[in-house]
Amino acid sequence: MSCFSALWQESQEFQTILTDLRGHRLPMGILGLSSVHKAHLAAALCETLPRRALLVAPDELQARRLAEDLRTFGCQALLYPARDLALRPAESRSREYEHQRLRVLDAMCSQCFDVIVCSVEAAMQRTLPPQSLAANRFILRCGEGQGLGALIARLLRAGYSRAQQVDGAGQFAVRGGIVDLFPPQAQNPLRLEFWGDQIDSIAAFDLESQRRLEPLQEVLLCPANEIVPESTEALAALVEAFLQTVRGRGATRVKLSLQADLDQLRTGLRPASIDRYLPLIYARECTVLDYLARDDLLFFSESFNVRERATACDKLWLEDLKALVEEGILCAGLDRYALRWQDFLAQAERRGVIYIDNLHRGSFDTPVRDLVSVNARQTSPWNGLLDLLLEDLEHLRGRNDHTGVIFAGTEKSAKSLAEDLRGAGFSALCCPTPPAAFPKGSITVLPGSLSAGAEYPLEKCRLITFGAKNAAKQSAGKKNTPAKNAFHSLAQLRKGDYVVHKAHGVGIFEGITRMDAGGAEKDYIQIRYSKGDALYLPVTQLDQVTRYIGPKNEGAVKLNRLGGKEWQKTRGRVGTAVRELAKELTALYAQRLALPGFAFSPDIDMQNDFERRFEFEETQDQLRCIDEIKRDMEQPHPMDRLLCGDVGFGKTEVALRAAFKCAADGKQCAILVPTTILAFQHIQTIRRRFEGFPIDAAMLSRFVPPAESKQILQKLKRGSIDIIVGTHRLISGDVQFRDLGLIIVDEEQRFGVTQKEKLKERYPAIDVLTLTATPIPRTLNMALSDIRDMSVLEEAPQDRHPVQTYVLEHDLGVLAQAMHQELRRSGQVYYLHNRVESIERCAAQIKALLPEARVEIAHGQMSEEELSGIWRRQLEGEIDVLVCTTIIETGIDIPNVNTLIIEDADRFGLAQLHQIRGRVGRSARRASAYLTFRRGRE
């Protein structure tokens, strides 16, 4: 028995629950349990009886939290997600959630699990029957006489799709006698080599490098699709028979849609919208409940919320169904993709359900045969302050009948905390893995964390956890960074746009004109200049034209004249100014190299304590970059280091450690950011991260009232503010520091050269750390030329997921479905509509499609006060769908936004798309980005 299960054995309530379960006195209710207690109890029951279990939570966020806590308690817990049905044909469709469900169902068939956790929506969704899954699971062995043609037929029947090269789960590729395939339940794809009709070798291989990994003797393959018909011919017969039943109903659009799919099936192809045929293929309505063994346990967590969520899902599906019927996608007979709540509840009652709730809210959904109340308390996660922890543990000192367990996050933190506790006079033991039993009268420190702490007063047991679990975060793949104002295709030119020609200056694009030149017709770009002059430029010389990025208010843009000298004079003035700036920069950097700087002290205990409270495991790249920056700061000359890393790779934490080192030595730190929104978010992060330390931080921006700004400036001058976060306001002449030690420039590519160097010019002997995801060429050149040092973050944080990207034609029906699915998961949506003049109309359309959603707009022409309120409400979860312009590119990260929709993605450059995608997906779920385009647009 594990040490965690042993903690329950002395509980009288636990023994009563065991007696009821062994006597099958179900349904039963258990009260007094918060989320962490539920996970602890379920893990202990499954191990003690021993049995397996299905735990149903109200939504996926709570299900994920329960699964993580179960794993911490030593349980093999798997998350069974709700799937996205592909009912409409789409340009591209990810089946990542479907593959995850198939992995779980395969594990249930093999009985390779302890607890399955899912939302009630996922539990009610239909899936393939266990018999169908078993019929399409098969083992391949080396030396087996499996013909290549027979294998391909079996893979196609099991829902695998054939590709030129395998790049994701559910695919296979054939090259001569070699078959590459990627089963959904496998960590890596597999490579099979045939010798005649026999399998000569099987090996896993790396998807990126294509290099073989460990050899295998046999592999088990499970289906790659929950819709597994006997064959395309059998499905064609079902569709054809169903078509006969809808004739005469006036469902013309439905029949046309079904006929199109039928034509595909007759050629042996699976239609993209095969999910809508689930009711035809599986007459029996099966769910995950059908995969449970007879004695397996069934838990409902927070039964009242489960019922509310289930009935809401019923209503939302009925609304979706109406729209799909009106579009001609579905009809009667093709409408049962999930059980209704009452049907699902009836199945649960027949099995015997265990309600595990916190508070009693009237009667349960079904009558219970016993009701047990557990004496347990949930405690807040430890915030990392050692003094508070010691005060909290004081009642355990010298008590040999009490058990104390602390989850300290990382193994490094566990070792350090155990040393601190022993230094404070406590009996503390650090265990990298859970021991056989927790010693009484001593505190056991473990790596890992829970969603909250737990206390069992009667059992004299206390579980303390550091921080709260925040599992996978998204990252975005790296892209090349093109020039910000360059055109990359003719599609990006819009009639009436201001453009700049290298030789002739500012003009207005008038369209593409076809002209005869030397007997051949060619396309020309027509640009109108002042006085009615026109320039016709061959489309092959598009590189000569760039966007106009100056102010575009009416009357503010002055057009140049063709052949005039004004543009040449402007270029001359700019060239002179650039040369002067280059001289100043050269002198400035030469001065900085020659000047002595402040040598910061080596790390002190407070710095180590601060770093230990970081709730995540640092990557090796982060640790290396932190060491490089600290080493520079401890040198007696000014630091000038560039920290380059992709969005979400942990640059902020590296910078905060440098800022803490600066403040710990009595110096002040200035953090310069490009936008007021990013300043607002940074000050929140700093206050949370520096909580409990004697460091005062403040913000200077347009969000701060004048009276408060005046006070901040006075404190800054006196030295009572250690860290100041600000926008360009920090560069103002009235901002004076008492003893500035470090300047941090975030998102440096968004500042002009003069803006960035102004602080360096005023404080030439100060250390400077510059952060960027996309360094500008000048900065990168200086780093590569050793004028500036560079640190690079290339390693993504552990368990970070990439953003799922869908490219499709603009279709509000499809997008509404995507938004609907995100809102069902209690998430938020960004909808990028980059035209201020029509943004309100776009928001109204979305509101009409999603009447239950809270939809708001945000754009750059709004006042700072308006934007401040919108971002605050978005951060606090008061907005469901934010329709906005590219102001979301300006650096703010919102944790619960996991769906991004970019309308007319071809209007943006790759660097812009990359930056915008990096702003989503900070919660524990995968993020999705929908890049839409419009066909036939001029």
mmCIF file of C-alpha atoms in Angstrom, residues 87-249:
data_model
loop_
_atom_site.group_PDB
_atom_site.id
_atom_site.type_symbol
_atom_site.label_atom_id
_atom_site.label_comp_id
_atom_site.label_asym_id
_atom_site.label_seq_id
_atom_site.Cartn_x
_atom_site.Cartn_y
_atom_site.Cartn_z
ATOM 1 C CA LEU A 87 -19.672 17.705 -39.185
ATOM 2 C CA ARG A 88 -18.807 20.271 -41.855
ATOM 3 C CA PRO A 89 -16.224 19.825 -44.592
ATOM 4 C CA ALA A 90 -13.217 22.004 -43.681
ATOM 5 C CA GLU A 91 -9.896 22.907 -45.291
ATOM 6 C CA SER A 92 -8.029 21.207 -42.459
ATOM 7 C CA ARG A 93 -9.104 19.469 -39.292
ATOM 8 C CA SER A 94 -7.091 18.397 -36.288
ATOM 9 C CA ARG A 95 -8.027 15.131 -34.587
ATOM 10 C CA GLU A 96 -5.707 15.588 -31.609
ATOM 11 C CA TYR A 97 -8.500 15.294 -29.011
ATOM 12 C CA GLU A 98 -9.980 12.300 -30.815
ATOM 13 C CA HIS A 99 -6.590 10.548 -30.773
ATOM 14 C CA GLN A 100 -6.258 11.270 -27.063
ATOM 15 C CA ARG A 101 -9.685 9.687 -26.474
ATOM 16 C CA LEU A 102 -8.643 6.625 -28.475
ATOM 17 C CA ARG A 103 -5.485 6.305 -26.375
ATOM 18 C CA VAL A 104 -7.628 6.295 -23.244
ATOM 19 C CA LEU A 105 -10.144 3.800 -24.653
ATOM 20 C CA ASP A 106 -7.273 1.538 -25.728
ATOM 21 C CA ALA A 107 -5.844 1.723 -22.187
ATOM 22 C CA MET A 108 -9.281 0.817 -20.793
ATOM 23 C CA CYS A 109 -9.459 -2.220 -23.081
ATOM 24 C CA SER A 110 -5.979 -3.272 -21.900
ATOM 25 C CA GLN A 111 -6.810 -2.328 -18.285
ATOM 26 C CA CYS A 112 -3.662 -0.203 -18.171
ATOM 27 C CA PHE A 113 -5.049 2.551 -15.944
ATOM 28 C CA ASP A 114 -6.187 3.337 -12.422
ATOM 29 C CA VAL A 115 -8.578 6.261 -12.905
ATOM 30 C CA ILE A 116 -10.073 7.873 -16.019
ATOM 31 C CA VAL A 117 -11.061 11.514 -15.479
ATOM 32 C CA CYS A 118 -13.361 13.393 -17.857
ATOM 33 C CA SER A 119 -15.853 16.229 -18.058
ATOM 34 C CA VAL A 120 -19.540 15.373 -18.147
ATOM 35 C CA GLU A 121 -19.636 16.605 -21.761
ATOM 36 C CA ALA A 122 -16.948 14.080 -22.744
ATOM 37 C CA ALA A 123 -18.683 11.309 -20.785
ATOM 38 C CA MET A 124 -21.998 11.876 -22.592
ATOM 39 C CA GLN A 125 -20.441 11.952 -26.086
ATOM 40 C CA ARG A 126 -20.883 8.805 -28.125
ATOM 41 C CA THR A 127 -17.904 6.800 -29.293
ATOM 42 C CA LEU A 128 -17.174 3.506 -31.010
ATOM 43 C CA PRO A 129 -18.372 0.388 -29.160
ATOM 44 C CA PRO A 130 -15.757 -1.736 -27.332
ATOM 45 C CA GLN A 131 -16.357 -4.569 -29.827
ATOM 46 C CA SER A 132 -15.515 -2.276 -32.752
ATOM 47 C CA LEU A 133 -12.348 -1.061 -31.034
ATOM 48 C CA ALA A 134 -11.294 -4.636 -30.278
ATOM 49 C CA ALA A 135 -11.964 -5.693 -33.885
ATOM 50 C CA ASN A 136 -9.693 -2.944 -35.179
ATOM 51 C CA ARG A 137 -6.846 -3.445 -32.676
ATOM 52 C CA PHE A 138 -4.170 -5.752 -33.987
ATOM 53 C CA ILE A 139 -0.595 -6.732 -33.227
ATOM 54 C CA LEU A 140 2.266 -6.686 -35.727
ATOM 55 C CA ARG A 141 5.295 -8.890 -35.026
ATOM 56 C CA CYS A 142 8.690 -9.280 -36.605
ATOM 57 C CA GLY A 143 8.815 -12.332 -38.858
ATOM 58 C CA GLU A 144 5.045 -12.346 -39.266
ATOM 59 C CA GLY A 145 3.657 -13.065 -42.730
ATOM 60 C CA GLN A 146 1.662 -9.858 -43.044
ATOM 61 C CA GLY A 147 1.298 -8.885 -46.698
ATOM 62 C CA LEU A 148 1.853 -5.217 -47.525
ATOM 63 C CA GLY A 149 -1.469 -4.900 -49.345
ATOM 64 C CA ALA A 150 -3.370 -6.522 -46.489
ATOM 65 C CA LEU A 151 -1.705 -4.181 -43.970
ATOM 66 C CA ILE A 152 -2.653 -1.097 -46.008
ATOM 67 C CA ALA A 153 -6.268 -2.295 -46.186
ATOM 68 C CA ARG A 154 -6.390 -2.837 -42.412
ATOM 69 C CA LEU A 155 -4.903 0.608 -41.734
ATOM 70 C CA LEU A 156 -7.400 2.323 -44.026
ATOM 71 C CA ARG A 157 -10.278 0.477 -42.389
ATOM 72 C CA ALA A 158 -8.998 1.502 -38.931
ATOM 73 C CA GLY A 159 -9.195 5.172 -39.913
ATOM 74 C CA TYR A 160 -5.537 5.852 -40.786
ATOM 75 C CA SER A 161 -4.979 8.297 -43.637
ATOM 76 C CA ARG A 162 -2.317 7.754 -46.281
ATOM 77 C CA ALA A 163 0.248 10.548 -46.755
ATOM 78 C CA GLN A 164 3.449 11.181 -48.673
ATOM 79 C CA GLN A 165 5.305 11.450 -45.359
ATOM 80 C CA VAL A 166 4.120 10.823 -41.817
ATOM 81 C CA ASP A 167 3.983 14.045 -39.827
ATOM 82 C CA GLY A 168 1.287 13.321 -37.234
ATOM 83 C CA ALA A 169 -0.721 10.672 -35.432
ATOM 84 C CA GLY A 170 -3.183 8.635 -37.490
ATOM 85 C CA GLN A 171 -1.116 8.695 -40.703
ATOM 86 C CA PHE A 172 0.862 6.127 -42.655
ATOM 87 C CA ALA A 173 3.164 6.309 -45.674
ATOM 88 C CA VAL A 174 4.473 3.602 -48.008
ATOM 89 C CA ARG A 175 7.843 3.766 -49.795
ATOM 90 C CA GLY A 176 8.634 0.522 -51.552
ATOM 91 C CA GLY A 177 8.967 -2.128 -48.862
ATOM 92 C CA ILE A 178 8.973 0.398 -46.012
ATOM 93 C CA VAL A 179 5.827 1.451 -44.152
ATOM 94 C CA ASP A 180 5.893 4.396 -41.735
ATOM 95 C CA LEU A 181 2.880 4.729 -39.460
ATOM 96 C CA PHE A 182 1.951 6.714 -36.358
ATOM 97 C CA PRO A 183 -0.523 4.973 -34.006
ATOM 98 C CA PRO A 184 -2.440 7.411 -31.765
ATOM 99 C CA GLN A 185 -1.316 5.645 -28.580
ATOM 100 C CA ALA A 186 2.412 5.692 -29.489
ATOM 101 C CA GLN A 187 4.921 8.335 -28.411
ATOM 102 C CA ASN A 188 6.849 8.061 -31.685
ATOM 103 C CA PRO A 189 5.984 6.866 -35.188
ATOM 104 C CA LEU A 190 6.975 3.365 -36.283
ATOM 105 C CA ARG A 191 8.920 2.110 -39.288
ATOM 106 C CA LEU A 192 8.208 -1.365 -40.680
ATOM 107 C CA GLU A 193 10.563 -2.930 -43.221
ATOM 108 C CA PHE A 194 9.214 -5.808 -45.313
ATOM 109 C CA TRP A 195 11.147 -8.655 -46.873
ATOM 110 C CA GLY A 196 8.681 -10.053 -49.354
ATOM 111 C CA ASP A 197 5.432 -10.526 -47.438
ATOM 112 C CA GLN A 198 7.161 -10.783 -44.054
ATOM 113 C CA ILE A 199 7.877 -7.967 -41.582
ATOM 114 C CA ASP A 200 11.665 -7.968 -41.343
ATOM 115 C CA SER A 201 12.080 -5.249 -38.690
ATOM 116 C CA ILE A 202 10.075 -2.821 -36.575
ATOM 117 C CA ALA A 203 11.534 0.288 -34.983
ATOM 118 C CA ALA A 204 10.385 3.627 -33.646
ATOM 119 C CA PHE A 205 11.878 6.702 -35.299
ATOM 120 C CA ASP A 206 12.194 10.391 -34.601
ATOM 121 C CA LEU A 207 9.649 12.497 -36.462
ATOM 122 C CA GLU A 208 11.991 15.444 -37.091
ATOM 123 C CA SER A 209 15.315 13.767 -37.842
ATOM 124 C CA GLN A 210 13.731 10.578 -39.330
ATOM 125 C CA ARG A 211 16.448 8.582 -37.496
ATOM 126 C CA ARG A 212 15.619 5.131 -36.159
ATOM 127 C CA LEU A 213 15.307 4.708 -32.404
ATOM 128 C CA GLU A 214 14.988 1.471 -30.416
ATOM 129 C CA PRO A 215 14.073 -1.734 -32.309
ATOM 130 C CA LEU A 216 10.839 -3.510 -31.359
ATOM 131 C CA GLN A 217 9.710 -7.099 -31.647
ATOM 132 C CA GLU A 218 5.988 -6.331 -31.757
ATOM 133 C CA VAL A 219 3.611 -3.381 -31.687
ATOM 134 C CA LEU A 220 -0.076 -3.002 -30.893
ATOM 135 C CA LEU A 221 -2.056 -0.743 -33.209
ATOM 136 C CA CYS A 222 -5.373 0.816 -32.234
ATOM 137 C CA PRO A 223 -7.795 2.643 -34.557
ATOM 138 C CA ALA A 224 -6.994 6.204 -35.600
ATOM 139 C CA ASN A 225 -10.630 7.279 -35.799
ATOM 140 C CA GLU A 226 -13.701 6.821 -33.636
ATOM 141 C CA ILE A 227 -15.737 6.293 -36.811
ATOM 142 C CA VAL A 228 -14.672 2.876 -38.086
ATOM 143 C CA PRO A 229 -17.116 1.429 -40.626
ATOM 144 C CA GLU A 230 -16.620 -2.125 -41.837
ATOM 145 C CA SER A 231 -15.550 -0.674 -45.204
ATOM 146 C CA THR A 232 -16.209 2.338 -47.424
ATOM 147 C CA GLU A 233 -18.531 0.107 -49.455
ATOM 148 C CA ALA A 234 -20.547 -0.750 -46.347
ATOM 149 C CA LEU A 235 -20.762 2.923 -45.374
ATOM 150 C CA ALA A 236 -21.803 3.823 -48.930
ATOM 151 C CA ALA A 237 -24.639 1.300 -48.668
ATOM 152 C CA LEU A 238 -25.758 2.840 -45.351
ATOM 153 C CA VAL A 239 -25.696 6.366 -46.794
ATOM 154 C CA GLU A 240 -27.554 5.268 -49.920
ATOM 155 C CA ALA A 241 -30.240 3.580 -47.839
ATOM 156 C CA PHE A 242 -30.546 6.637 -45.642
ATOM 157 C CA LEU A 243 -30.879 8.847 -48.724
ATOM 158 C CA GLN A 244 -33.996 6.877 -49.618
ATOM 159 C CA THR A 245 -35.558 7.795 -46.274
ATOM 160 C CA VAL A 246 -35.027 11.553 -46.651
ATOM 161 C CA ARG A 247 -36.613 11.746 -50.084
ATOM 162 C CA GLY A 248 -39.880 13.626 -50.161
ATOM 163 C CA ARG A 249 -39.070 15.597 -47.022
#
